Amino acid sequence: MAEREGGAVKVLRGLGIAVAIVAAIVLLAVYWEPALDALVSMWNWLIDRIPEQGGQRTAVLIYMIAAVLLGILFSQAGHFTAYGIATGLVPLLWFLFWEGFPPLGLNPVWTGNMGVAHLSPSQVILWAVVATVVTTLVFVPLEYREKWTRRRRNR
């Protein structure tokens, strides 16, 4: 049976969280403009990498929507193992869509049948990373909201 935490551990954890929050506020105040400039620069770089062909753009858009939906769906499972599954499925299915699995003879002919030109490997990787970030940005807040709601109901 697991032992319950003592009061001192909870107080120290609270103090640690308070110190982290104050440090984050200080860092945000000091580095606000450079962080915002970096964020805008990263956004512009990402926008410049959106595929030119309409079919490729549609595939990326559908993929981003699927990443959001998988984040929501797996957050309903209620634990971070589901998050691991979601963040594994999102990029692996994307790679399977664009690259297939040649060792077993599975080639991505469906992209050609759909009239979608093949994305370069660097773009496939870029959009897999972006979708994983999107899944995380959807899943984690939903998971913490669920934990907070559960704790509030137990009180």
JSON list of C-alpha atoms in Angstrom, two decimals:
[
{"chain": "A", "resi": 1, "resn": "MET", "atom": "CA", "xyz": [0.00, 0.00, 0.00]},
{"chain": "A", "resi": 2, "resn": "ALA", "atom": "CA", "xyz": [1.33, 3.45, -0.86]},
{"chain": "A", "resi": 3, "resn": "GLU", "atom": "CA", "xyz": [2.13, 5.79, 1.96]},
{"chain": "A", "resi": 4, "resn": "ARG", "atom": "CA", "xyz": [0.40, 9.14, 2.12]},
{"chain": "A", "resi": 5, "resn": "GLU", "atom": "CA", "xyz": [2.46, 12.31, 1.89]},
{"chain": "A", "resi": 6, "resn": "GLY", "atom": "CA", "xyz": [3.14, 14.23, 5.04]},
{"chain": "A", "resi": 7, "resn": "GLY", "atom": "CA", "xyz": [2.25, 17.87, 5.55]},
{"chain": "A", "resi": 8, "resn": "ALA", "atom": "CA", "xyz": [5.86, 19.02, 5.21]},
{"chain": "A", "resi": 9, "resn": "VAL", "atom": "CA", "xyz": [6.14, 17.49, 1.74]},
{"chain": "A", "resi": 10, "resn": "LYS", "atom": "CA", "xyz": [2.97, 19.29, 0.64]},
{"chain": "A", "resi": 11, "resn": "VAL", "atom": "CA", "xyz": [4.19, 22.61, 2.06]},
{"chain": "A", "resi": 12, "resn": "LEU", "atom": "CA", "xyz": [7.59, 22.25, 0.35]},
{"chain": "A", "resi": 13, "resn": "ARG", "atom": "CA", "xyz": [5.91, 21.33, -2.93]},
{"chain": "A", "resi": 14, "resn": "GLY", "atom": "CA", "xyz": [3.72, 24.45, -2.61]},
{"chain": "A", "resi": 15, "resn": "LEU", "atom": "CA", "xyz": [6.77, 26.61, -1.89]},
{"chain": "A", "resi": 16, "resn": "GLY", "atom": "CA", "xyz": [8.54, 25.15, -4.90]},
{"chain": "A", "resi": 17, "resn": "ILE", "atom": "CA", "xyz": [5.57, 25.89, -7.13]},
{"chain": "A", "resi": 18, "resn": "ALA", "atom": "CA", "xyz": [5.42, 29.46, -5.78]},
{"chain": "A", "resi": 19, "resn": "VAL", "atom": "CA", "xyz": [9.13, 29.98, -6.50]},
{"chain": "A", "resi": 20, "resn": "ALA", "atom": "CA", "xyz": [8.68, 28.59, -10.03]},
{"chain": "A", "resi": 21, "resn": "ILE", "atom": "CA", "xyz": [5.71, 30.91, -10.67]},
{"chain": "A", "resi": 22, "resn": "VAL", "atom": "CA", "xyz": [7.62, 33.98, -9.47]},
{"chain": "A", "resi": 23, "resn": "ALA", "atom": "CA", "xyz": [10.67, 32.96, -11.56]},
{"chain": "A", "resi": 24, "resn": "ALA", "atom": "CA", "xyz": [8.43, 32.56, -14.62]},
{"chain": "A", "resi": 25, "resn": "ILE", "atom": "CA", "xyz": [6.89, 36.00, -14.05]},
{"chain": "A", "resi": 26, "resn": "VAL", "atom": "CA", "xyz": [10.34, 37.60, -13.68]},
{"chain": "A", "resi": 27, "resn": "LEU", "atom": "CA", "xyz": [11.66, 35.86, -16.81]},
{"chain": "A", "resi": 28, "resn": "LEU", "atom": "CA", "xyz": [8.54, 36.82, -18.75]},
{"chain": "A", "resi": 29, "resn": "ALA", "atom": "CA", "xyz": [8.88, 40.47, -17.67]},
{"chain": "A", "resi": 30, "resn": "VAL", "atom": "CA", "xyz": [12.58, 40.62, -18.54]},
{"chain": "A", "resi": 31, "resn": "TYR", "atom": "CA", "xyz": [12.47, 38.68, -21.81]},
{"chain": "A", "resi": 32, "resn": "TRP", "atom": "CA", "xyz": [8.99, 39.64, -23.05]},
{"chain": "A", "resi": 33, "resn": "GLU", "atom": "CA", "xyz": [10.02, 41.38, -26.25]},
{"chain": "A", "resi": 34, "resn": "PRO", "atom": "CA", "xyz": [12.73, 38.90, -27.36]},
{"chain": "A", "resi": 35, "resn": "ALA", "atom": "CA", "xyz": [10.37, 35.99, -26.62]},
{"chain": "A", "resi": 36, "resn": "LEU", "atom": "CA", "xyz": [7.57, 37.63, -28.59]},
{"chain": "A", "resi": 37, "resn": "ASP", "atom": "CA", "xyz": [9.94, 38.39, -31.48]},
{"chain": "A", "resi": 38, "resn": "ALA", "atom": "CA", "xyz": [11.12, 34.77, -31.48]},
{"chain": "A", "resi": 39, "resn": "LEU", "atom": "CA", "xyz": [7.53, 33.52, -31.44]},
{"chain": "A", "resi": 40, "resn": "VAL", "atom": "CA", "xyz": [6.55, 35.78, -34.36]},
{"chain": "A", "resi": 41, "resn": "SER", "atom": "CA", "xyz": [9.66, 34.74, -36.27]},
{"chain": "A", "resi": 42, "resn": "MET", "atom": "CA", "xyz": [8.92, 31.06, -35.67]},
{"chain": "A", "resi": 43, "resn": "TRP", "atom": "CA", "xyz": [5.29, 31.56, -36.76]},
{"chain": "A", "resi": 44, "resn": "ASN", "atom": "CA", "xyz": [6.38, 33.31, -39.98]},
{"chain": "A", "resi": 45, "resn": "TRP", "atom": "CA", "xyz": [8.91, 30.54, -40.68]},
{"chain": "A", "resi": 46, "resn": "LEU", "atom": "CA", "xyz": [6.17, 27.93, -40.22]},
{"chain": "A", "resi": 47, "resn": "ILE", "atom": "CA", "xyz": [3.72, 29.81, -42.45]},
{"chain": "A", "resi": 48, "resn": "ASP", "atom": "CA", "xyz": [6.39, 29.95, -45.17]},
{"chain": "A", "resi": 49, "resn": "ARG", "atom": "CA", "xyz": [6.60, 26.13, -45.01]},
{"chain": "A", "resi": 50, "resn": "ILE", "atom": "CA", "xyz": [2.92, 25.53, -45.82]},
{"chain": "A", "resi": 51, "resn": "PRO", "atom": "CA", "xyz": [2.85, 23.43, -49.01]},
{"chain": "A", "resi": 52, "resn": "GLU", "atom": "CA", "xyz": [2.06, 25.19, -52.28]},
{"chain": "A", "resi": 53, "resn": "GLN", "atom": "CA", "xyz": [-0.08, 22.49, -53.89]},
{"chain": "A", "resi": 54, "resn": "GLY", "atom": "CA", "xyz": [-3.76, 22.57, -52.94]},
{"chain": "A", "resi": 55, "resn": "GLY", "atom": "CA", "xyz": [-3.93, 18.83, -52.20]},
{"chain": "A", "resi": 56, "resn": "GLN", "atom": "CA", "xyz": [-0.92, 19.01, -49.93]},
{"chain": "A", "resi": 57, "resn": "ARG", "atom": "CA", "xyz": [-2.41, 21.98, -48.10]},
{"chain": "A", "resi": 58, "resn": "THR", "atom": "CA", "xyz": [-5.65, 20.08, -47.64]},
{"chain": "A", "resi": 59, "resn": "ALA", "atom": "CA", "xyz": [-3.77, 17.05, -46.31]},
{"chain": "A", "resi": 60, "resn": "VAL", "atom": "CA", "xyz": [-1.89, 19.23, -43.80]},
{"chain": "A", "resi": 61, "resn": "LEU", "atom": "CA", "xyz": [-5.12, 20.96, -42.71]},
{"chain": "A", "resi": 62, "resn": "ILE", "atom": "CA", "xyz": [-6.93, 17.64, -42.25]},
{"chain": "A", "resi": 63, "resn": "TYR", "atom": "CA", "xyz": [-3.91, 16.35, -40.33]},
{"chain": "A", "resi": 64, "resn": "MET", "atom": "CA", "xyz": [-3.96, 19.34, -37.96]},
{"chain": "A", "resi": 65, "resn": "ILE", "atom": "CA", "xyz": [-7.70, 18.84, -37.38]},
{"chain": "A", "resi": 66, "resn": "ALA", "atom": "CA", "xyz": [-7.05, 15.14, -36.71]},
{"chain": "A", "resi": 67, "resn": "ALA", "atom": "CA", "xyz": [-4.33, 16.08, -34.21]},
{"chain": "A", "resi": 68, "resn": "VAL", "atom": "CA", "xyz": [-6.80, 18.29, -32.33]},
{"chain": "A", "resi": 69, "resn": "LEU", "atom": "CA", "xyz": [-9.48, 15.60, -32.38]},
{"chain": "A", "resi": 70, "resn": "LEU", "atom": "CA", "xyz": [-7.05, 12.91, -31.19]},
{"chain": "A", "resi": 71, "resn": "GLY", "atom": "CA", "xyz": [-5.94, 15.23, -28.38]},
{"chain": "A", "resi": 72, "resn": "ILE", "atom": "CA", "xyz": [-9.56, 15.66, -27.30]},
{"chain": "A", "resi": 73, "resn": "LEU", "atom": "CA", "xyz": [-10.42, 11.98, -27.77]},
{"chain": "A", "resi": 74, "resn": "PHE", "atom": "CA", "xyz": [-7.44, 10.67, -25.82]},
{"chain": "A", "resi": 75, "resn": "SER", "atom": "CA", "xyz": [-7.89, 13.25, -23.06]},
{"chain": "A", "resi": 76, "resn": "GLN", "atom": "CA", "xyz": [-11.20, 11.51, -22.35]},
{"chain": "A", "resi": 77, "resn": "ALA", "atom": "CA", "xyz": [-9.21, 8.36, -21.46]},
{"chain": "A", "resi": 78, "resn": "GLY", "atom": "CA", "xyz": [-8.09, 10.30, -18.40]},
{"chain": "A", "resi": 79, "resn": "HIS", "atom": "CA", "xyz": [-4.38, 9.59, -17.99]},
{"chain": "A", "resi": 80, "resn": "PHE", "atom": "CA", "xyz": [-1.03, 10.41, -19.49]},
{"chain": "A", "resi": 81, "resn": "THR", "atom": "CA", "xyz": [-0.58, 6.92, -20.96]},
{"chain": "A", "resi": 82, "resn": "ALA", "atom": "CA", "xyz": [-3.30, 7.97, -23.39]},
{"chain": "A", "resi": 83, "resn": "TYR", "atom": "CA", "xyz": [-1.24, 11.08, -24.12]},
{"chain": "A", "resi": 84, "resn": "GLY", "atom": "CA", "xyz": [1.70, 8.84, -25.00]},
{"chain": "A", "resi": 85, "resn": "ILE", "atom": "CA", "xyz": [-0.52, 6.85, -27.34]},
{"chain": "A", "resi": 86, "resn": "ALA", "atom": "CA", "xyz": [-1.85, 10.02, -28.99]},
{"chain": "A", "resi": 87, "resn": "THR", "atom": "CA", "xyz": [1.59, 11.56, -29.45]},
{"chain": "A", "resi": 88, "resn": "GLY", "atom": "CA", "xyz": [2.80, 8.28, -30.92]},
{"chain": "A", "resi": 89, "resn": "LEU", "atom": "CA", "xyz": [-0.16, 7.78, -33.25]},
{"chain": "A", "resi": 90, "resn": "VAL", "atom": "CA", "xyz": [-0.22, 11.31, -34.64]},
{"chain": "A", "resi": 91, "resn": "PRO", "atom": "CA", "xyz": [3.26, 11.33, -36.23]},
{"chain": "A", "resi": 92, "resn": "LEU", "atom": "CA", "xyz": [3.35, 7.62, -37.05]},
{"chain": "A", "resi": 93, "resn": "LEU", "atom": "CA", "xyz": [0.11, 7.75, -39.02]},
{"chain": "A", "resi": 94, "resn": "TRP", "atom": "CA", "xyz": [1.36, 10.88, -40.80]},
{"chain": "A", "resi": 95, "resn": "PHE", "atom": "CA", "xyz": [4.60, 9.12, -41.80]},
{"chain": "A", "resi": 96, "resn": "LEU", "atom": "CA", "xyz": [2.61, 6.08, -42.90]},
{"chain": "A", "resi": 97, "resn": "PHE", "atom": "CA", "xyz": [0.38, 8.30, -45.06]},
{"chain": "A", "resi": 98, "resn": "TRP", "atom": "CA", "xyz": [3.29, 10.00, -46.85]},
{"chain": "A", "resi": 99, "resn": "GLU", "atom": "CA", "xyz": [6.02, 7.35, -46.81]},
{"chain": "A", "resi": 100, "resn": "GLY", "atom": "CA", "xyz": [4.17, 4.03, -46.47]},
{"chain": "A", "resi": 101, "resn": "PHE", "atom": "CA", "xyz": [6.12, 1.09, -45.11]},
{"chain": "A", "resi": 102, "resn": "PRO", "atom": "CA", "xyz": [8.38, -0.10, -47.98]},
{"chain": "A", "resi": 103, "resn": "PRO", "atom": "CA", "xyz": [9.97, -3.08, -46.14]},
{"chain": "A", "resi": 104, "resn": "LEU", "atom": "CA", "xyz": [6.55, -4.76, -46.20]},
{"chain": "A", "resi": 105, "resn": "GLY", "atom": "CA", "xyz": [5.68, -3.52, -49.68]},
{"chain": "A", "resi": 106, "resn": "LEU", "atom": "CA", "xyz": [3.32, -0.79, -48.47]},
{"chain": "A", "resi": 107, "resn": "ASN", "atom": "CA", "xyz": [3.99, 2.15, -50.75]},
{"chain": "A", "resi": 108, "resn": "PRO", "atom": "CA", "xyz": [2.08, 5.43, -50.47]},
{"chain": "A", "resi": 109, "resn": "VAL", "atom": "CA", "xyz": [0.14, 5.06, -53.74]},
{"chain": "A", "resi": 110, "resn": "TRP", "atom": "CA", "xyz": [-2.95, 6.59, -52.14]},
{"chain": "A", "resi": 111, "resn": "THR", "atom": "CA", "xyz": [-1.39, 10.06, -52.29]},
{"chain": "A", "resi": 112, "resn": "GLY", "atom": "CA", "xyz": [-0.91, 9.69, -56.05]},
{"chain": "A", "resi": 113, "resn": "ASN", "atom": "CA", "xyz": [-4.43, 8.29, -56.43]},
{"chain": "A", "resi": 114, "resn": "MET", "atom": "CA", "xyz": [-5.74, 11.36, -54.60]},
{"chain": "A", "resi": 115, "resn": "GLY", "atom": "CA", "xyz": [-3.78, 13.68, -56.89]},
{"chain": "A", "resi": 116, "resn": "VAL", "atom": "CA", "xyz": [-1.53, 14.87, -54.06]},
{"chain": "A", "resi": 117, "resn": "ALA", "atom": "CA", "xyz": [2.14, 15.36, -54.84]},
{"chain": "A", "resi": 118, "resn": "HIS", "atom": "CA", "xyz": [4.59, 13.83, -52.38]},
{"chain": "A", "resi": 119, "resn": "LEU", "atom": "CA", "xyz": [5.86, 16.09, -49.58]},
{"chain": "A", "resi": 120, "resn": "SER", "atom": "CA", "xyz": [9.58, 16.22, -48.97]},
{"chain": "A", "resi": 121, "resn": "PRO", "atom": "CA", "xyz": [10.82, 14.29, -45.91]},
{"chain": "A", "resi": 122, "resn": "SER", "atom": "CA", "xyz": [11.71, 17.55, -44.15]},
{"chain": "A", "resi": 123, "resn": "GLN", "atom": "CA", "xyz": [8.14, 18.83, -44.58]},
{"chain": "A", "resi": 124, "resn": "VAL", "atom": "CA", "xyz": [6.71, 15.51, -43.40]},
{"chain": "A", "resi": 125, "resn": "ILE", "atom": "CA", "xyz": [8.85, 15.72, -40.26]},
{"chain": "A", "resi": 126, "resn": "LEU", "atom": "CA", "xyz": [8.03, 19.42, -39.72]},
{"chain": "A", "resi": 127, "resn": "TRP", "atom": "CA", "xyz": [4.27, 18.87, -39.86]},
{"chain": "A", "resi": 128, "resn": "ALA", "atom": "CA", "xyz": [4.54, 15.77, -37.66]},
{"chain": "A", "resi": 129, "resn": "VAL", "atom": "CA", "xyz": [6.27, 17.88, -35.01]},
{"chain": "A", "resi": 130, "resn": "VAL", "atom": "CA", "xyz": [3.69, 20.68, -35.38]},
{"chain": "A", "resi": 131, "resn": "ALA", "atom": "CA", "xyz": [0.81, 18.19, -35.02]},
{"chain": "A", "resi": 132, "resn": "THR", "atom": "CA", "xyz": [2.41, 16.68, -31.92]},
{"chain": "A", "resi": 133, "resn": "VAL", "atom": "CA", "xyz": [2.67, 20.17, -30.41]},
{"chain": "A", "resi": 134, "resn": "VAL", "atom": "CA", "xyz": [-0.98, 20.81, -31.33]},
{"chain": "A", "resi": 135, "resn": "THR", "atom": "CA", "xyz": [-2.01, 17.50, -29.72]},
{"chain": "A", "resi": 136, "resn": "THR", "atom": "CA", "xyz": [-0.08, 18.46, -26.59]},
{"chain": "A", "resi": 137, "resn": "LEU", "atom": "CA", "xyz": [-1.64, 21.94, -26.46]},
{"chain": "A", "resi": 138, "resn": "VAL", "atom": "CA", "xyz": [-5.08, 20.34, -26.62]},
{"chain": "A", "resi": 139, "resn": "PHE", "atom": "CA", "xyz": [-4.51, 17.29, -24.43]},
{"chain": "A", "resi": 140, "resn": "VAL", "atom": "CA", "xyz": [-2.57, 18.65, -21.46]},
{"chain": "A", "resi": 141, "resn": "PRO", "atom": "CA", "xyz": [-4.96, 21.48, -20.47]},
{"chain": "A", "resi": 142, "resn": "LEU", "atom": "CA", "xyz": [-7.94, 19.13, -20.83]},
{"chain": "A", "resi": 143, "resn": "GLU", "atom": "CA", "xyz": [-6.19, 16.53, -18.68]},
{"chain": "A", "resi": 144, "resn": "TYR", "atom": "CA", "xyz": [-5.33, 19.04, -15.96]},
{"chain": "A", "resi": 145, "resn": "ARG", "atom": "CA", "xyz": [-8.87, 20.42, -16.04]},
{"chain": "A", "resi": 146, "resn": "GLU", "atom": "CA", "xyz": [-10.20, 16.90, -15.54]},
{"chain": "A", "resi": 147, "resn": "LYS", "atom": "CA", "xyz": [-7.83, 16.26, -12.62]},
{"chain": "A", "resi": 148, "resn": "TRP", "atom": "CA", "xyz": [-8.79, 19.59, -11.05]},
{"chain": "A", "resi": 149, "resn": "THR", "atom": "CA", "xyz": [-12.50, 18.79, -11.45]},
{"chain": "A", "resi": 150, "resn": "ARG", "atom": "CA", "xyz": [-11.97, 15.34, -9.94]},
{"chain": "A", "resi": 151, "resn": "ARG", "atom": "CA", "xyz": [-10.11, 16.81, -6.94]},
{"chain": "A", "resi": 152, "resn": "ARG", "atom": "CA", "xyz": [-12.79, 19.44, -6.42]},
{"chain": "A", "resi": 153, "resn": "ARG", "atom": "CA", "xyz": [-15.53, 16.77, -6.46]},
{"chain": "A", "resi": 154, "resn": "ASN", "atom": "CA", "xyz": [-13.61, 14.66, -3.91]},
{"chain": "A", "resi": 155, "resn": "ARG", "atom": "CA", "xyz": [-13.44, 17.52, -1.41]}
]
